[in-house]
Each structure stands twice: as C-alpha cells, then as structure tokens.
Amino acid sequence: MTVRVRMAPSPTGEPHIGNVRTAVFNWLFARKMGGQFILRIEDTDRTRYQPETVMVIMDGLHWLGLDWDEGPGLEELQYLGLENAGEYAVGGPCGPYTQSERLAMYKEVAEELIERGWAYRCNCTPERLEQVRERQRARKQMLMYDRHCRNLPTDAISPDEPHVIRLKVPLEGQTIVPDTIKGDVAFENEGIDDQVLLKSDGFPTYHLAVVVDDHFMEITHIIRGDDWIPSTPKRILIYQAMGWEVPIYCHVPLVNGPDGKKLSKRHGATSITEFRNQGYLPEALFNFLALLGWAPGEGEEQEIFSRKELIERFDLFRVNRAPAAFSYDKLDWMDGVYIRGLSEEGLLERLLPFWQKAGLVPDPYPDEKWEWLRGIVPLVQERLKRLEEVVEWTAFLFREIEPPLAEKLVGKKMTPEESLMALRRVQSLLAELEPFEPEAMEPPMRALAEELGLKAGQLFGVVRWAVTGQKVAPPLFGSLAVLGREQVLTRLEAAETVLAASI
Ligand code: GLU
C-alpha cells in the first residue's frame, strides 16, 4: 500500500501551531513510508474564506521544509485569488485540490446516498428548526434535528425545490471509530445527528466533502487533532453507506500551553508567522514540533535530530496519548543550539533580513561592507536564542546613540568624578592602542582598572554605558573593535561632556 496523507486546512485564519505540528507528523510519516503528502484547501465555508491565509499556510509549510507532492496547481491558485503564488503550484492526478471546485462530485455522492437509502431530502425552514431547538432547550435535551422529513414519502420533496440533504443515521446500535492511537472509540447512534450533507446552495458541509475527497484522493491515513473524534462517526457512516474502505484514523492529542491549558495567545506565539518573525530557525522549529507529543524511543535523551534522522526514526504508532505541553523555554534552548551550530557566514545570512527589517542596514547590503558585518557574528552567536534579539543587542553598532544620562555613566560604588576620570584615561589609552583589536585591548584595560583601584567590572561597566548606551550588550572589546576607534573616541568624549556637566 502506498501511504497517502494530507493536510487539509480551512483557510479562515492563521493556522495554529498545533495544526502545523500535525502537518509535521503527516509529512514525516509520508517521507518515512515513501508515500505522498497532499495539500488540500477546505474552503466550503466561503463566507469566512481568506485567500491570504492560503498563502500563509503555503509559505509556512515551505519555510519549514514540508514540501507537498500534490496540491493546487497554477490555475487553482489563481482561482483561489493568489496571483503571485506560482512557485507553489504543484497540481496532481486527483485535482482539483480545492473543495469549492469539486461541488459536482459532492452532489453526486449525496444523490447516491439517497438512492442507497442512507440520506433524505429535508425542506424544514430555519424557523421550524429554531422551534425544535427551543423545545429541546426547554426540555434540556440534546440539540439535534428531530428527523421530521426522514419519515416523509421519498417523493414528497422534489429535487427542484429548495432543500438540504441529510444523513440517515441508524436509530440503534453503535458506530465504532477505530483509531491507532486512541484505540476503538464507540458512539451510540441515537446520539448522532442526522447531519446536513448538502446545503440548499449546493455546497457540501464539511463532513461530506472531507469523506468524498479523502476517498477519491485515496488517502490511506488520516492524521489529525483529536478534537475531530466526535465528528468521525458521521464520516464512518458515509464510508459504510457508500461501500468505501475506511481509512486508518490516527487522532493525535492536542498541544497545550506550559500550564496544561489549551495553547493560546495568552501563552505566547501561536501562529507560524509569529514564530518566523521572532527569528526561530525553521530547522529548530521543525525539530521541536516533531518532538511535541512523540519521542523516538523510551528513555531517549537526545533531543537534537537532523531531518534525516527524524524521518528514519518517526513512528506514528508511538505518538503519545496525552496532550503535549508546548514549552517556549525548550524551544528557545533548541533554537540557541541550532544557531550555535551555524557557520559564521550562514548565521550572517539569516541575521541580515532582521537588521534590514529594523532599518539598521540597507537592502541590498553593499558587498564591500560584508566583512565588517561578519565581524559582529561571533559577538552574538553564543548568546542568541532567537535571531530577532540581534536587533536590540546590536543597534548601537549601526547608528548614533543618544549620550546616556549622567547617572548611568557613574560606575558601581564610584563617584561621578572617579567615573569621569576613568573615562578620560580609557580615552587616551584607546587613542594610542595598536592594533585596535580585542586581544590588544584587554590587558591594558585591566591594568588601568588596577591602577585606578577599580575592579575590572566597574571600569568596563562605565565604558559599556558610554559606548553602547545600554546596560547589556555583546562582549565589550569585540564591540569596540567593530565600532572602530573613531566612533569609540567620539562616544567616550560625548559621555565625558555629559558627566562633566553633571558635576
Ligand atoms: N479542514 C479541517 C481543519 O481545518 C481538517 C480536519 C481534518 O483533518 O479532517 O483542520
């Protein structure tokens, strides 16, 4: 059997990172089994359809390296309102991959379900349905259709008059959802609603569309969040009614926040765009998501895995049954590991867009200044957890700083006079120093601290404030070297003027 799995987003809003994690599982499983990963756009809810969301989803999958083997082709992307998405055009033998382009298929299946005695037409008005619900609410009953039209003669409602088509759920017995992760889950049929399959406007409801598509696209495994379990019996009934083979269900537990509650904005970033903008590396996020609810082995302590290793070791049937807790701290740690693993040039290429976006360096960046920029990388590589942090840490290297307030320039346990004197001594030391390199700076600066009766930290703190305008900055001597002698001396002088004026 060739494994075929799919990601089937409803483009009504930014995809939640939990759905992206589920896409990672689908992709890993497809790649491990040498199967296919399919992207299908479930846009039956046209009122909430947002074309830009389709783009966000495709950009996100592409950024994470989740390539899809079948999905909307060029014409479909244009139909979806995406004129500039040509690079994502894939197509495939089971198209179209957009539900609103497959309406005829759903209608045909709905009519066949009527013929097979598994569905019926219903022309109850919204007012009548509301009355039914009112009654049920008053009696504290489950809200469901009262099957009024189910018992009408088959020709009572003409196909030409406005109506919906409903599933004829058996009144007795159980429907079992076999699930490889959860085991069998049984549902009493009497509690299952006679679900609308086809609406009066000819659009299918999601339940019909998903079954028809999964069948005709020959999906073998349905890997998705376990919040879909309650709606699965209706789908199984449709498969049975049509005599189609039921795919293998693998409902994966949802992703919670660190506090065990459903992961939401309250906890932090939840959309892939946010993670991307905050500067997580895609390979780190991919590694992290793969381990969210799955572990490669009992007692396995290794957490950093290459993409190839993850594909080799992924085991769908060992996905945890309990919800996964999303730890932002762990993601930060993992991202730091990946950042430290990059070459200087590699990290520089990743940092450049963040500096450009913040307006610190021009776009395009002039080649002749590349070496200077590269000099910053070793200053930050050891400490960065996310690429975006580089902007705040290094802005002082790119633009003029406001001279700091006098109080900031007074060193720990020092008087303003002592601080001023220290800055003046540093200025003359650095004016003469050859070469203007970190290794050459440190010994005389330490010796100067000793001569002035200061701890090295006291002296360096004053210089750091004077030159960077901030308390926390990359290593001091490296920063001075990148800034260059002239800038450093100018800033020291400005700081001295501020201090002198305050005395
Ligand atoms: N369109 C559904 C969603 O938005 C897909 C559910 C499924 O995988 O069956 O998540």
PDB file of C-alpha atoms and ligand atoms in Angstrom, residues 6 8-10 42 206 210 224 228 235, ligand 1:
ATOM      1  CA  ARG A   6      -2.915  15.068   3.710  1.00  0.00           C
ATOM      2  CA  ALA A   8      -6.435  19.878   4.810  1.00  0.00           C
ATOM      3  CA  PRO A   9      -6.586  23.391   6.235  1.00  0.00           C
ATOM      4  CA  SER A  10      -9.708  25.529   6.278  1.00  0.00           C
ATOM      5  CA  GLU A  42     -11.073  23.091   2.516  1.00  0.00           C
ATOM      6  CA  TYR A 206     -17.528  19.824   5.672  1.00  0.00           C
ATOM      7  CA  VAL A 210     -13.948  15.552   3.627  1.00  0.00           C
ATOM      8  CA  ARG A 224      -5.225  14.969  12.675  1.00  0.00           C
ATOM      9  CA  TRP A 228     -12.103  15.795  15.435  1.00  0.00           C
ATOM     10  CA  ARG A 235     -17.936  10.084   8.383  1.00  0.00           C
TER      11      ARG A 235
HETATM   12  N1  GLU B   1     -10.368  21.310   7.440  1.00  0.00           N
HETATM   13  C1  GLU B   1     -10.096  20.713   8.715  1.00  0.00           C
HETATM   14  C2  GLU B   1      -9.272  21.691   9.519  1.00  0.00           C
HETATM   15  O1  GLU B   1      -9.392  22.833   9.321  1.00  0.00           O
HETATM   16  C3  GLU B   1      -9.381  19.408   8.546  1.00  0.00           C
HETATM   17  C4  GLU B   1      -9.775  18.379   9.528  1.00  0.00           C
HETATM   18  C5  GLU B   1      -9.298  17.028   9.094  1.00  0.00           C
HETATM   19  O2  GLU B   1      -8.087  16.854   9.063  1.00  0.00           O
HETATM   20  O3  GLU B   1     -10.113  16.193   8.752  1.00  0.00           O
HETATM   21  O4  GLU B   1      -8.495  21.370  10.374  1.00  0.00           O
END
